[in-house]
Short mmCIF file of C-alpha atoms in Angstrom, two decimals:
data_model
loop_
_atom_site.label_atom_id
_atom_site.label_comp_id
_atom_site.label_asym_id
_atom_site.label_seq_id
_atom_site.Cartn_x
_atom_site.Cartn_y
_atom_site.Cartn_z
CA MET J 41 -11.38 -20.84 43.93
CA ARG J 42 -8.35 -22.05 43.62
CA ARG J 43 -5.17 -19.59 44.92
CA PHE J 44 -3.28 -17.93 41.31
CA MET J 45 0.14 -17.98 42.39
CA GLY J 46 0.76 -21.80 42.91
CA PRO J 47 3.80 -23.17 43.04
CA ALA J 48 3.16 -23.89 38.94
CA ARG J 49 3.42 -20.29 38.24
CA LEU J 50 6.12 -19.37 40.46
CA TRP J 51 8.95 -17.98 38.52
CA ALA J 52 11.44 -18.80 41.73
CA SER J 53 12.01 -19.73 45.22
CA GLU J 54 12.56 -18.29 48.61
CA GLU J 55 16.31 -18.43 48.51
CA SER J 56 16.06 -16.85 44.43
CA PRO J 57 17.81 -13.46 43.86
CA ALA J 58 15.50 -10.78 43.92
CA GLU J 59 16.19 -10.06 39.51
CA ASP J 60 14.63 -14.40 39.29
CA TRP J 61 11.20 -12.63 39.88
CA VAL J 62 11.52 -10.11 37.20
CA LYS J 63 10.82 -10.89 33.48
CA PRO J 64 10.57 -9.14 30.67
CA HIS J 65 7.24 -8.55 29.61
CA VAL J 66 5.32 -7.11 26.00
CA LEU J 67 1.81 -5.43 27.69
CA TRP J 68 -0.50 -3.15 25.85
CA LEU J 69 -1.51 -0.81 29.53
CA PRO J 70 -4.68 0.75 29.26
CA GLN J 71 -3.49 3.78 32.20
CA HIS J 72 -4.13 6.79 29.55
CA ASP J 73 -7.91 5.64 29.31
CA PRO J 74 -11.11 6.81 31.88
CA GLN J 75 -12.73 4.72 30.07
CA VAL J 76 -11.30 1.22 30.69
CA LEU J 77 -10.46 2.76 34.19
CA ASP J 78 -14.70 3.39 34.97
CA TYR J 79 -14.66 -0.44 33.75
CA PHE J 80 -12.08 -1.97 35.93
CA GLY J 81 -13.15 0.35 39.22
CA GLY J 82 -16.54 -0.94 38.85
CA LEU J 83 -15.21 -4.14 38.60
CA ARG J 84 -12.40 -4.09 41.69
CA GLN J 85 -16.32 -2.95 43.70
CA VAL J 86 -17.28 -6.12 43.92
CA VAL J 87 -13.52 -8.09 44.11
CA ALA J 88 -12.99 -6.29 46.92
CA ARG J 89 -15.86 -7.77 48.89
CA PHE J 90 -14.59 -10.80 48.64
CA PRO J 91 -10.69 -10.81 50.26
CA ASP J 92 -10.58 -14.34 50.87
CA VAL J 93 -10.86 -15.33 48.23
CA ILE J 94 -9.20 -12.50 45.44
CA THR J 95 -6.88 -9.74 45.59
CA PRO J 96 -8.38 -6.75 43.57
CA ILE J 97 -5.35 -5.50 40.16
CA ALA J 98 -5.16 -2.24 40.82
CA ASP J 99 -5.46 0.63 38.45
CA GLU J 100 -1.56 1.32 37.70
CA ASP J 101 -0.91 -2.80 37.99
CA LEU J 102 -3.39 -3.96 35.11
CA HIS J 103 -2.86 -5.16 31.34
CA LEU J 104 -2.94 -7.04 28.75
CA THR J 105 0.37 -9.56 27.94
CA ILE J 106 1.02 -9.46 24.33
CA GLN J 107 4.14 -11.63 24.99
CA SER J 108 5.95 -12.91 28.21
CA VAL J 109 9.89 -13.63 27.39
CA ARG J 110 12.39 -15.78 29.43
CA GLN J 111 14.24 -14.26 32.03
CA LEU J 112 17.96 -15.67 29.37
CA ASN J 113 18.32 -15.41 26.16
CA THR J 114 19.46 -17.29 23.17
CA ASP J 115 22.84 -17.09 24.56
CA GLY J 116 22.35 -18.56 28.48
CA VAL J 117 23.12 -14.98 29.53
CA ARG J 118 20.36 -13.39 31.09
CA VAL J 119 18.59 -10.26 28.57
CA ASP J 120 19.71 -7.06 30.14
CA ALA J 121 18.95 -2.62 28.95
CA LYS J 122 20.95 -3.16 26.65
CA GLN J 123 18.92 -6.07 24.51
CA MET J 124 16.05 -5.05 25.90
CA ALA J 125 16.50 -1.58 24.00
CA ARG J 126 17.15 -3.34 20.35
CA ALA J 127 14.70 -5.85 20.93
CA ALA J 128 12.30 -2.40 21.31
CA VAL J 129 14.30 -1.34 17.57
CA LEU J 130 13.59 -4.67 16.17
CA VAL J 131 9.50 -4.88 17.56
CA GLN J 132 9.22 -1.15 16.70
CA HIS J 133 10.34 -2.53 13.04
CA GLU J 134 8.06 -5.75 12.75
CA LEU J 135 5.16 -3.55 14.43
CA GLY J 136 5.10 -0.49 11.08
CA GLY J 137 2.90 -2.17 9.11
CA MET J 138 0.20 -2.63 11.77
CA GLU J 139 -2.60 0.57 12.29
CA SER J 140 -4.32 0.82 15.02
CA PHE J 141 -7.04 -0.88 15.99
CA ASP J 142 -9.98 -1.38 18.43
CA LEU J 143 -11.80 -3.79 20.93
CA GLU J 144 -13.85 -4.12 23.22
CA ILE J 145 -13.01 -5.50 26.90
CA GLY J 146 -15.86 -7.22 28.69
CA PRO J 147 -18.02 -8.97 30.46
CA ALA J 148 -16.15 -10.12 33.06
CA ARG J 149 -16.11 -13.67 34.74
CA ALA J 150 -14.47 -15.93 37.72
CA SER J 151 -12.47 -18.49 36.63
CA GLY J 152 -10.34 -21.59 37.95
CA SER J 153 -8.56 -18.65 39.91
CA ALA J 154 -8.70 -15.13 38.79
CA GLY J 155 -11.54 -12.56 37.74
CA ILE J 156 -10.75 -13.19 33.92
CA VAL J 157 -12.47 -10.42 31.62
CA GLU J 158 -12.95 -10.63 28.11
CA ILE J 159 -11.14 -8.98 25.51
CA TRP J 160 -12.64 -9.33 21.76
CA PRO J 161 -12.40 -9.18 18.47
CA GLU J 162 -9.40 -11.47 18.88
CA ALA J 163 -7.80 -11.16 15.26
CA GLY J 164 -6.25 -7.47 16.33
CA PRO J 165 -4.56 -9.44 19.65
CA ALA J 166 -3.84 -11.75 18.08
CA GLU J 167 -1.99 -10.48 15.20
CA LEU J 168 -0.27 -8.16 17.86
CA ASN J 169 1.56 -11.11 18.94
CA ARG J 170 2.88 -12.69 15.90
CA ARG J 171 4.78 -9.26 15.97
CA VAL J 172 6.05 -8.99 18.86
CA ARG J 173 6.80 -12.59 18.37
CA ALA J 174 8.49 -11.69 14.84
CA GLY J 175 11.01 -9.33 17.20
CA LEU J 176 11.36 -10.34 19.66
CA GLU J 177 13.08 -13.59 18.37
CA LYS J 178 15.48 -11.93 16.31
CA ALA J 179 16.36 -9.38 19.10
CA GLY J 180 17.97 -13.11 20.11
CA MET J 181 15.29 -13.68 23.22
CA VAL J 182 13.65 -17.15 24.19
CA LEU J 183 9.88 -17.39 23.76
CA PRO J 184 7.30 -19.77 25.61
CA PRO J 185 5.77 -22.26 22.70
CA PRO J 186 3.35 -20.17 20.34
CA GLU J 187 0.16 -20.49 20.99
CA GLU J 188 -2.16 -22.42 18.64
CA HIS J 189 -4.27 -19.96 19.47
CA PHE J 190 -3.34 -16.51 21.07
CA TRP J 191 -6.05 -15.90 23.69
CA PRO J 192 -6.56 -12.28 24.88
CA HIS J 193 -7.63 -11.26 27.77
CA MET J 194 -7.33 -9.20 31.13
CA SER J 195 -7.29 -9.89 34.90
CA CYS J 196 -9.44 -7.76 37.28
CA GLY J 197 -8.15 -10.18 40.63
CA TYR J 198 -5.92 -13.68 41.36
CA GLY J 199 -7.07 -16.02 43.60
CA VAL J 200 -5.31 -15.69 47.62
CA GLU J 201 -6.10 -19.21 48.84
CA ASP J 202 -7.20 -22.76 47.89
CA ALA J 203 -10.98 -23.06 48.51
CA THR J 204 -10.88 -26.45 50.85
CA THR J 205 -13.84 -26.04 53.34
CA ALA J 206 -17.30 -26.01 52.28
CA GLU J 207 -17.49 -21.94 53.47
CA ALA J 208 -14.42 -21.21 51.52
CA ALA J 209 -16.08 -22.85 48.67
CA MET J 210 -19.46 -20.97 48.97
CA ARG J 211 -17.18 -17.88 49.63
CA SER J 212 -15.49 -18.21 45.74
CA ASP J 213 -19.34 -18.89 44.20
CA LYS J 214 -20.49 -16.28 45.85
CA PHE J 215 -17.75 -14.47 44.33
CA ALA J 216 -18.89 -15.78 40.97
CA SER J 217 -22.09 -15.18 41.20
CA ASP J 218 -21.56 -11.43 41.74
CA ILE J 219 -18.88 -10.34 39.56
CA GLY J 220 -20.98 -12.69 36.38
CA LYS J 221 -23.74 -9.72 37.33
CA ALA J 222 -21.30 -6.71 38.09
CA ILE J 223 -21.85 -5.33 35.11
CA ARG J 224 -24.85 -6.32 33.26
CA PRO J 225 -22.95 -8.79 30.06
CA ALA J 226 -24.45 -6.18 27.43
CA ILE J 227 -22.02 -3.35 28.56
CA ARG J 228 -18.11 -3.41 27.73
CA SER J 229 -15.61 -1.12 27.92
CA ARG J 230 -14.22 0.59 24.38
CA ALA J 231 -10.33 0.84 24.11
CA THR J 232 -8.11 1.69 20.85
CA ILE J 233 -4.73 0.03 20.63
CA SER J 234 -2.52 1.79 19.39
CA SER J 235 1.07 0.91 21.57
CA VAL J 236 2.08 -1.76 23.71
CA TRP J 237 5.27 -1.09 26.70
CA LEU J 238 7.89 -3.63 26.60
CA VAL J 239 8.58 -4.00 30.35
CA TRP J 240 10.59 -5.51 33.08
CA GLN J 241 7.32 -7.02 34.78
CA ARG J 242 7.63 -8.10 38.61
CA GLN J 243 5.59 -11.70 39.89
CA VAL J 244 5.07 -10.57 43.93
CA PRO J 245 3.24 -13.87 45.62
CA GLU J 246 3.10 -12.31 48.48
CA CYS J 247 0.57 -10.25 47.02
CA SER J 248 -1.22 -12.95 44.80
CA THR J 249 0.00 -9.46 41.82
CA TYR J 250 2.48 -8.42 39.67
CA THR J 251 4.18 -5.20 39.26
CA PHE J 252 5.76 -3.81 36.17
CA GLU J 253 8.61 -1.01 35.03
CA ARG J 254 8.18 0.33 31.61
CA VAL J 255 11.56 0.61 29.74
CA HIS J 256 9.93 1.40 25.96
CA GLU J 257 6.72 2.41 24.57
CA LEU J 258 6.12 0.57 20.94
CA HIS J 259 4.72 2.36 18.48
CA LEU J 260 1.51 0.30 16.11
CA GLY J 261 2.24 2.67 12.46
CA LYS J 262 5.39 3.89 9.93
CA GLY J 263 7.01 6.66 11.04
CA ASN J 264 7.46 5.60 14.69
CA ALA J 265 10.31 4.98 16.64
CA PRO J 266 10.76 3.44 20.11
CA SER J 267 10.41 5.64 23.22
#
């Protein structure tokens, strides 16, 4: 396994101001759903056995990324609270035409640098991504290029260090085997997406994790307003 937050993934450098480590994101957050938390709790027990390989994600930091946002807007100015509020209104308008939908979460597997948890079916998250992007762009936010195929997924841990020795490689292989068997593939968690959050997400490379500050909750379906 490789270190997840290697140089290519870092948002800033050691000399950067603290604000450079923060970006707007739209996330689905499962903290209200005990079934999902129980599922990830089982995965965390496996991840915790390999602290030299992977860092587990705490319940409060679990998320499904719907869309990341650049720090500077179309005018070249840093996104601020006022623009976040405008974006919330415009994204909410886009979500008014989309009803809540169900997901299945799992199984889990090891990727090159993380513990990945599959999300399916993909149609609902893909439509949600398209609608969120439309609202954010109307608000003057700059987004990464759209993905040809939107891949919804969650993570249960992020790789700590590159496996550069035979022993480290063996530990990585053992983790990959154990996480694949942690919860039988036939058993998955179920969830319903009825809202997403516009957040300030912070990258914390020294802890190999992300944290976030909730700003606006955005609801699927008509008759809603940002909260």
